[in-house]
Coordinates of C-alpha atoms and ligand atoms in Angstrom, one line a residue:
M17 CA -5.9 9.3 -4.2
S18 CA -9.1 11.5 -4.7
E19 CA -7.9 12.5 -8.3
K20 CA -10.7 10.9 -10.8
R21 CA -9.4 8.0 -12.6
P22 CA -8.2 8.6 -16.1
G23 CA -11.8 7.5 -18.3
P24 CA -11.2 4.2 -20.6
P25 CA -9.2 4.9 -23.8
D26 CA -11.8 4.0 -26.7
L27 CA -9.2 2.1 -28.5
H28 CA -8.9 -2.0 -28.0
P29 CA -6.3 -3.1 -26.4
D30 CA -4.5 -4.7 -28.9
T31 CA -4.7 -1.7 -30.7
I32 CA -3.0 0.1 -27.4
A33 CA -0.5 -2.2 -27.1
V34 CA 0.5 -1.4 -31.1
S35 CA 0.7 2.5 -31.0
A36 CA 0.8 4.1 -27.5
G37 CA 3.6 5.6 -26.6
R38 CA 4.9 6.4 -30.2
P39 CA 7.2 10.1 -30.6
P40 CA 5.1 13.4 -32.1
E41 CA 4.7 12.3 -35.6
A42 CA 7.1 15.0 -37.7
P43 CA 8.9 14.9 -40.9
G44 CA 12.0 12.7 -40.6
A45 CA 11.0 11.6 -37.0
P46 CA 11.6 7.9 -35.9
I47 CA 8.2 5.8 -35.2
N48 CA 9.8 4.2 -32.5
Q49 CA 11.0 5.3 -29.4
P50 CA 14.8 5.0 -29.6
P51 CA 16.8 3.8 -26.4
V52 CA 18.2 7.4 -25.1
L53 CA 21.6 6.9 -24.2
S54 CA 22.7 10.1 -22.4
S55 CA 22.8 10.6 -18.5
V56 CA 22.2 14.4 -19.6
L57 CA 19.7 16.2 -21.6
H58 CA 20.0 19.8 -22.4
R59 CA 17.7 22.0 -20.3
G60 CA 14.5 23.1 -21.8
S61 CA 12.3 19.8 -21.7
D62 CA 10.9 17.3 -19.2
F63 CA 14.6 15.6 -19.0
D64 CA 17.8 17.5 -17.8
Y65 CA 19.7 13.8 -15.6
G66 CA 19.4 10.3 -15.9
R67 CA 18.0 9.4 -12.2
A68 CA 15.3 11.9 -12.6
G69 CA 13.9 11.2 -16.5
N70 CA 14.5 9.8 -19.4
P71 CA 12.0 9.9 -22.9
T72 CA 12.4 5.8 -23.4
W73 CA 10.7 5.5 -19.4
T74 CA 8.2 8.0 -20.4
A75 CA 7.4 6.1 -24.2
L76 CA 6.5 2.5 -22.2
E77 CA 4.6 4.3 -19.3
T78 CA 2.5 5.9 -21.5
A79 CA 2.0 2.6 -23.4
L80 CA 1.7 0.4 -20.4
G81 CA -0.9 3.2 -18.5
A82 CA -2.8 3.3 -21.1
L83 CA -3.3 -0.5 -21.4
E84 CA -3.4 -0.8 -17.2
G85 CA -5.9 2.3 -17.0
G86 CA -4.1 4.6 -14.9
H87 CA -0.3 6.2 -14.7
A88 CA 2.6 3.6 -14.8
V89 CA 6.1 4.2 -13.2
A90 CA 8.9 1.9 -14.5
F91 CA 11.4 0.9 -12.2
S92 CA 14.6 -1.6 -12.4
S93 CA 13.4 -4.9 -11.3
G94 CA 9.7 -5.8 -9.6
M95 CA 11.2 -5.8 -6.2
A96 CA 12.3 -2.2 -6.9
A97 CA 8.9 -1.2 -7.5
S98 CA 7.5 -3.3 -4.6
A99 CA 10.2 -1.2 -2.6
A100 CA 9.3 1.7 -3.9
V101 CA 5.4 1.0 -2.3
I102 CA 6.6 0.6 0.7
G103 CA 8.7 3.6 0.7
I104 CA 5.3 5.9 0.0
M105 CA 3.6 4.1 2.4
G106 CA 6.2 5.1 5.0
P107 CA 7.2 3.2 8.1
G108 CA 5.0 1.6 10.5
I109 CA 2.7 0.1 8.3
K110 CA 0.1 -2.9 9.0
I111 CA -0.2 -5.2 5.8
L112 CA -2.3 -7.9 5.2
A113 CA -0.5 -10.3 2.5
A114 CA -1.8 -13.4 0.4
E115 CA 0.4 -15.7 1.9
D116 CA 1.5 -17.7 -1.5
A117 CA 2.6 -14.4 -2.9
Y118 CA 5.8 -14.3 -5.2
Y119 CA 8.3 -15.7 -2.9
G120 CA 10.5 -12.8 -3.7
N121 CA 7.9 -10.1 -2.1
R122 CA 7.2 -12.6 0.6
N123 CA 10.3 -12.5 1.9
Y124 CA 10.7 -8.6 1.8
L125 CA 7.7 -7.9 3.6
K126 CA 9.2 -10.8 6.2
H127 CA 12.1 -8.9 6.1
L128 CA 10.5 -5.8 6.6
D129 CA 8.4 -6.9 9.7
E130 CA 11.5 -8.5 11.2
G131 CA 13.4 -5.2 11.2
G132 CA 10.2 -3.3 12.4
T133 CA 9.4 -1.6 9.4
A134 CA 6.4 -3.0 8.5
K135 CA 3.6 -5.4 10.7
V136 CA 2.9 -8.0 8.2
T137 CA 0.6 -10.9 8.7
S138 CA -0.8 -13.1 5.8
V139 CA -4.1 -15.0 5.1
D140 CA -5.4 -17.3 2.0
I141 CA -6.5 -14.7 0.1
S142 CA -9.1 -17.2 -2.0
D143 CA -10.8 -17.1 1.5
T144 CA -12.6 -13.7 1.5
D145 CA -14.3 -13.9 4.7
A146 CA -11.0 -14.7 6.2
T147 CA -9.3 -11.9 4.5
L148 CA -12.0 -9.1 5.3
G149 CA -11.9 -10.5 9.2
L150 CA -8.3 -9.4 9.5
A151 CA -8.4 -6.7 7.6
D152 CA -9.5 -4.3 10.6
G153 CA -6.8 -1.6 11.0
I154 CA -4.5 -3.2 8.1
D155 CA -3.0 0.1 6.1
L156 CA -2.4 -2.2 2.6
L157 CA -3.9 -5.5 1.3
W158 CA -1.1 -7.1 -0.6
L159 CA -3.0 -9.4 -3.1
E160 CA -1.6 -11.4 -6.3
S161 CA -4.4 -13.0 -8.3
P162 CA -3.7 -15.4 -9.8
S163 CA -1.2 -16.4 -6.8
N164 CA 2.3 -18.2 -7.6
P165 CA 2.0 -21.1 -7.9
K166 CA -0.9 -21.9 -6.7
L167 CA -3.1 -20.3 -9.0
R168 CA -5.7 -19.1 -6.3
I169 CA -8.1 -16.6 -7.5
A170 CA -8.8 -13.9 -5.3
D171 CA -12.0 -12.0 -5.7
I172 CA -10.6 -8.5 -6.3
E173 CA -13.5 -6.4 -6.0
T174 CA -15.0 -7.9 -3.4
L175 CA -12.1 -7.5 -1.3
A176 CA -11.5 -3.9 -2.4
A177 CA -14.5 -2.7 -1.3
G178 CA -14.2 -4.0 1.9
A179 CA -10.4 -3.1 2.4
H180 CA -11.7 0.7 1.4
E181 CA -14.6 0.5 4.0
R182 CA -11.7 -0.5 6.6
G183 CA -9.7 2.5 5.7
A184 CA -6.7 0.5 3.4
K185 CA -5.4 0.5 0.4
V186 CA -5.2 -2.1 -2.3
L187 CA -2.3 -3.5 -4.4
V188 CA -2.6 -6.4 -6.7
D189 CA 0.7 -7.8 -8.2
G190 CA -0.8 -8.4 -11.8
T191 CA 2.4 -10.0 -13.3
F192 CA 1.2 -13.6 -13.8
T193 CA -1.9 -11.4 -16.1
S194 CA -0.7 -8.7 -17.3
P195 CA -2.9 -5.5 -17.9
I196 CA -4.2 -8.1 -21.2
L197 CA -5.9 -10.7 -19.2
Q198 CA -6.6 -8.6 -15.9
Q199 CA -7.2 -4.2 -15.1
A200 CA -7.2 -4.4 -11.8
L201 CA -7.8 -0.8 -11.0
S202 CA -11.2 -1.2 -12.7
L203 CA -11.7 -3.8 -10.3
G204 CA -10.9 -1.1 -7.4
A205 CA -7.3 -1.7 -6.7
D206 CA -5.1 0.9 -5.6
L207 CA -1.7 0.2 -7.3
V208 CA -1.2 -2.4 -9.8
L209 CA 2.7 -4.1 -9.5
H210 CA 4.4 -5.7 -12.2
S211 CA 7.4 -7.7 -12.9
I212 CA 8.1 -6.5 -16.5
S213 CA 10.4 -8.8 -16.7
K214 CA 7.8 -11.6 -17.3
Y215 CA 5.1 -11.5 -19.9
I216 CA 5.3 -7.3 -20.5
S217 CA 8.7 -7.8 -21.8
G218 CA 8.2 -11.3 -22.8
H219 CA 11.3 -12.9 -24.0
S220 CA 13.6 -13.6 -20.9
D221 CA 16.4 -10.8 -21.9
V222 CA 15.1 -7.8 -19.4
V223 CA 14.8 -7.2 -15.9
M224 CA 12.1 -4.9 -15.2
G225 CA 9.4 -3.6 -13.2
A226 CA 6.4 -1.0 -12.7
V227 CA 3.8 0.6 -10.5
I228 CA 0.6 1.6 -11.9
A229 CA -1.6 4.6 -10.1
P230 CA -5.2 5.3 -10.8
D231 CA -3.9 9.2 -10.2
T232 CA -1.0 12.0 -11.0
G233 CA -0.6 12.4 -7.3
T234 CA 0.7 8.8 -6.5
A235 CA 2.2 8.6 -9.8
D236 CA 4.4 11.3 -8.6
R237 CA 5.2 10.1 -5.5
L238 CA 6.5 6.7 -6.7
R239 CA 8.4 9.0 -9.2
Q240 CA 9.7 11.0 -6.4
Q241 CA 10.8 7.5 -4.8
R242 CA 12.6 6.4 -8.1
E243 CA 14.7 9.2 -7.7
M244 CA 15.6 9.5 -4.4
T245 CA 16.6 5.7 -4.0
G246 CA 17.6 5.5 -7.4
G247 CA 15.7 2.2 -8.7
I248 CA 16.1 3.5 -12.3
P249 CA 15.5 0.8 -15.6
G250 CA 18.0 1.1 -18.3
P251 CA 17.2 3.1 -21.4
M252 CA 18.4 -0.6 -23.5
E253 CA 16.3 -2.7 -21.0
T254 CA 12.8 -0.2 -21.4
F255 CA 13.7 0.2 -25.2
L256 CA 13.2 -3.7 -25.1
A257 CA 9.9 -3.9 -22.7
L258 CA 8.5 -1.6 -25.1
R259 CA 9.0 -3.8 -28.1
G260 CA 8.1 -6.9 -26.5
L261 CA 4.7 -5.0 -25.0
R262 CA 4.1 -4.8 -28.9
T263 CA 3.1 -8.0 -29.0
L264 CA 2.0 -8.9 -25.7
P265 CA -1.7 -9.4 -26.6
L266 CA -0.7 -11.8 -29.5
R267 CA 1.6 -13.9 -27.3
I268 CA -0.9 -14.3 -24.7
E269 CA -3.5 -15.1 -26.7
R270 CA -1.5 -18.0 -28.1
A271 CA 0.1 -19.0 -24.8
Q272 CA -3.0 -19.1 -23.1
A273 CA -4.5 -21.1 -26.2
N274 CA -1.7 -23.6 -25.5
A275 CA -2.4 -23.8 -21.9
I276 CA -6.0 -24.1 -22.0
E277 CA -5.1 -27.3 -23.9
L278 CA -2.5 -28.7 -21.9
A279 CA -4.2 -28.2 -18.7
R280 CA -7.2 -30.7 -20.4
R281 CA -4.8 -33.1 -21.1
L282 CA -3.2 -32.9 -18.3
V283 CA -6.3 -33.4 -16.3
D284 CA -6.6 -37.0 -18.1
H285 CA -3.1 -38.1 -17.8
P286 CA -2.4 -41.0 -15.9
R287 CA 0.6 -39.5 -14.2
V288 CA -1.0 -35.9 -12.9
E289 CA -2.7 -36.1 -9.5
R290 CA -4.4 -32.7 -9.8
V291 CA -4.3 -29.9 -12.4
L292 CA -4.2 -26.0 -11.1
Y293 CA -5.8 -24.1 -13.8
P294 CA -8.5 -21.4 -13.2
G295 CA -9.3 -21.9 -16.8
L296 CA -10.5 -25.4 -15.5
E297 CA -14.3 -25.7 -14.4
T298 CA -12.7 -27.5 -11.3
H299 CA -11.0 -25.0 -10.2
P300 CA -12.3 -23.1 -7.2
G301 CA -12.1 -19.8 -8.4
Y302 CA -13.1 -20.7 -11.7
E303 CA -16.2 -18.4 -11.5
I304 CA -14.6 -15.4 -9.9
A305 CA -12.1 -15.8 -12.4
R306 CA -13.9 -15.8 -15.7
K307 CA -15.6 -12.5 -14.0
Q308 CA -12.3 -10.7 -13.5
M309 CA -9.9 -11.6 -16.1
S310 CA -10.4 -12.1 -19.7
G311 CA -8.9 -15.2 -20.1
P312 CA -7.9 -17.8 -17.4
G313 CA -3.8 -17.4 -18.7
A314 CA -1.0 -19.3 -19.3
M315 CA 0.1 -20.2 -16.1
L316 CA -1.0 -23.7 -14.9
S317 CA 0.4 -25.7 -11.8
F318 CA 0.0 -29.5 -11.8
L319 CA 0.7 -32.1 -9.2
V320 CA 3.0 -35.3 -10.1
D321 CA 1.7 -38.6 -9.1
G322 CA 4.3 -39.6 -6.6
D323 CA 7.3 -37.3 -4.7
G324 CA 9.3 -34.8 -5.0
D325 CA 12.2 -36.8 -6.5
A326 CA 9.3 -38.1 -8.9
A327 CA 8.3 -34.2 -10.2
E328 CA 11.8 -33.3 -10.5
A329 CA 12.7 -36.3 -12.6
V330 CA 10.0 -34.6 -15.0
C331 CA 11.9 -31.4 -15.1
A332 CA 15.0 -33.5 -16.0
R333 CA 13.4 -35.5 -19.1
V334 CA 12.1 -32.5 -20.8
R335 CA 13.4 -31.7 -24.2
V336 CA 11.3 -28.7 -25.8
I337 CA 10.1 -27.2 -22.5
E338 CA 12.9 -25.4 -20.7
H339 CA 13.8 -26.4 -17.1
V340 CA 14.5 -23.1 -16.0
T341 CA 13.0 -20.7 -13.5
S342 CA 11.0 -17.3 -14.2
L343 CA 7.7 -17.1 -16.4
G344 CA 6.4 -14.9 -18.8
G345 CA 8.5 -15.5 -21.6
V346 CA 7.7 -17.1 -25.3
E347 CA 9.5 -20.5 -24.2
T348 CA 7.6 -23.1 -22.2
T349 CA 9.2 -23.3 -18.6
I350 CA 8.9 -25.9 -16.0
E351 CA 10.2 -25.8 -12.4
R352 CA 9.6 -27.5 -9.3
R353 CA 9.1 -24.6 -6.9
A354 CA 9.3 -26.6 -3.6
R355 CA 13.2 -26.9 -4.5
Y356 CA 13.2 -23.2 -3.0
A357 CA 13.9 -23.6 0.9
G358 CA 11.6 -20.3 1.0
E359 CA 8.8 -21.7 -0.8
T360 CA 6.8 -23.3 2.4
G361 CA 3.4 -24.6 2.3
T362 CA 3.9 -25.8 -1.5
P363 CA 3.4 -29.8 -2.8
E364 CA 6.6 -31.1 -3.1
N365 CA 5.3 -32.6 -6.4
L366 CA 3.8 -29.6 -7.7
L367 CA 5.1 -28.6 -11.2
R368 CA 4.4 -24.8 -12.1
M369 CA 4.7 -24.2 -15.8
S370 CA 4.5 -21.0 -18.1
V371 CA 3.0 -21.9 -20.9
G372 CA 4.9 -20.6 -24.2
I373 CA 3.9 -19.9 -27.6
E374 CA 5.3 -22.6 -29.4
N375 CA 3.7 -25.6 -31.4
L376 CA 0.7 -26.9 -28.9
E377 CA 1.6 -31.2 -30.4
D378 CA 5.1 -30.2 -29.7
L379 CA 4.6 -29.1 -26.5
W380 CA 2.0 -32.3 -25.9
T381 CA 4.8 -35.0 -27.1
D382 CA 7.5 -33.7 -24.8
L383 CA 5.7 -33.3 -22.1
N384 CA 4.2 -36.9 -22.4
Q385 CA 7.6 -38.4 -22.6
A386 CA 8.8 -36.6 -19.9
L387 CA 5.7 -37.7 -17.5
T388 CA 6.1 -41.4 -18.6
E389 CA 9.0 -43.0 -16.8
Ligands
LIG28 C1 8.8 -11.9 -10.8 C2 8.2 -11.4 -9.9 C3 7.9 -10.3 -9.3 C4 9.5 -9.8 -8.7 O1 9.8 -9.1 -9.9 P1 11.6 -8.8 -10.6 O2 11.3 -8.4 -11.7 O3 12.1 -9.9 -10.6 O4 12.1 -8.1 -9.8 C5 7.1 -10.3 -8.6 N1 5.6 -10.5 -8.5 C6 5.6 -11.7 -9.0 C7 4.5 -12.5 -9.4 C8 6.9 -12.1 -9.8 O5 6.8 -13.4 -10.7

């Protein structure tokens, strides 16, 4: 990864989200890249067969790469993107991973460890000293900030510098922030992973992922992995993802404004024990979040006063808010994460909310009635 990173584009991200990845201007040409629903394309361009490339992917990758400040490679899911990263790192790698990383990734890394493909240790990545203390001899530091579901903040710049001194690469799962709130390559990360299924597509109608690398060499190796192992996104999904990305800055802005206010009100709610949100001054990662993110985001967790059943009852009572899994859509969702067997270390009474773009008072009225027994 020696190649120079592409410099920061001189347009504001709000503008890049709208204008990047459009087809060349020509009389009668569409201004949007249409979904190319053809598995075979005539020779004479970069495209010939649909597992190797599709113009729809290129349009999305251009826009996403421009927003993140690197070269994007799209995959059929966030997990296919994770698998491609492991694929280019090769067998026998030593990984130090966030102990509360996304459950699917933790499970995948555990599986690799048990099968002998990788050696995986985990750590609280909000503890910089503890993390670097375990980083000697590792090949890859796997970060997620804010983390899921505890909203822990990792000091990405310090950790990346420390990892690089030790010869390790750094991956940041940026799903919770999207490139609008955090650009981890500029903080020193070597790879950024996104589940496009969440904020980037933004309407809970697509499953897709991406990895963004600062250099074309790494991006080419990721593409090669995609072609060899077949974790390719469908043209229709890719079209929807780019359509969603056009409004990403607007959606984040509105959802975040709702989240900031809901977090504030929840802090004062008699049935709430604690609120975990990096936008609150009481959050241990508040200062670092302010430094490395352009805003605290729209994911927040809170501990209901009571046990797991009491928290589950709150989920059962919401009417406007959706009691479902996943995150990053226009709709507000709520879920008790400890309901999943693999979610070890998560308090039984923790509810994770992905705050959407609905009217704030409607959300508060709903949440308030759900919290009132
Ligand atoms: C959902 C998610 C993933 C996995 O992405 P899929 O698109 O579901 O495969 C990875 N990381 C985080 C933080 C996620 O929320």
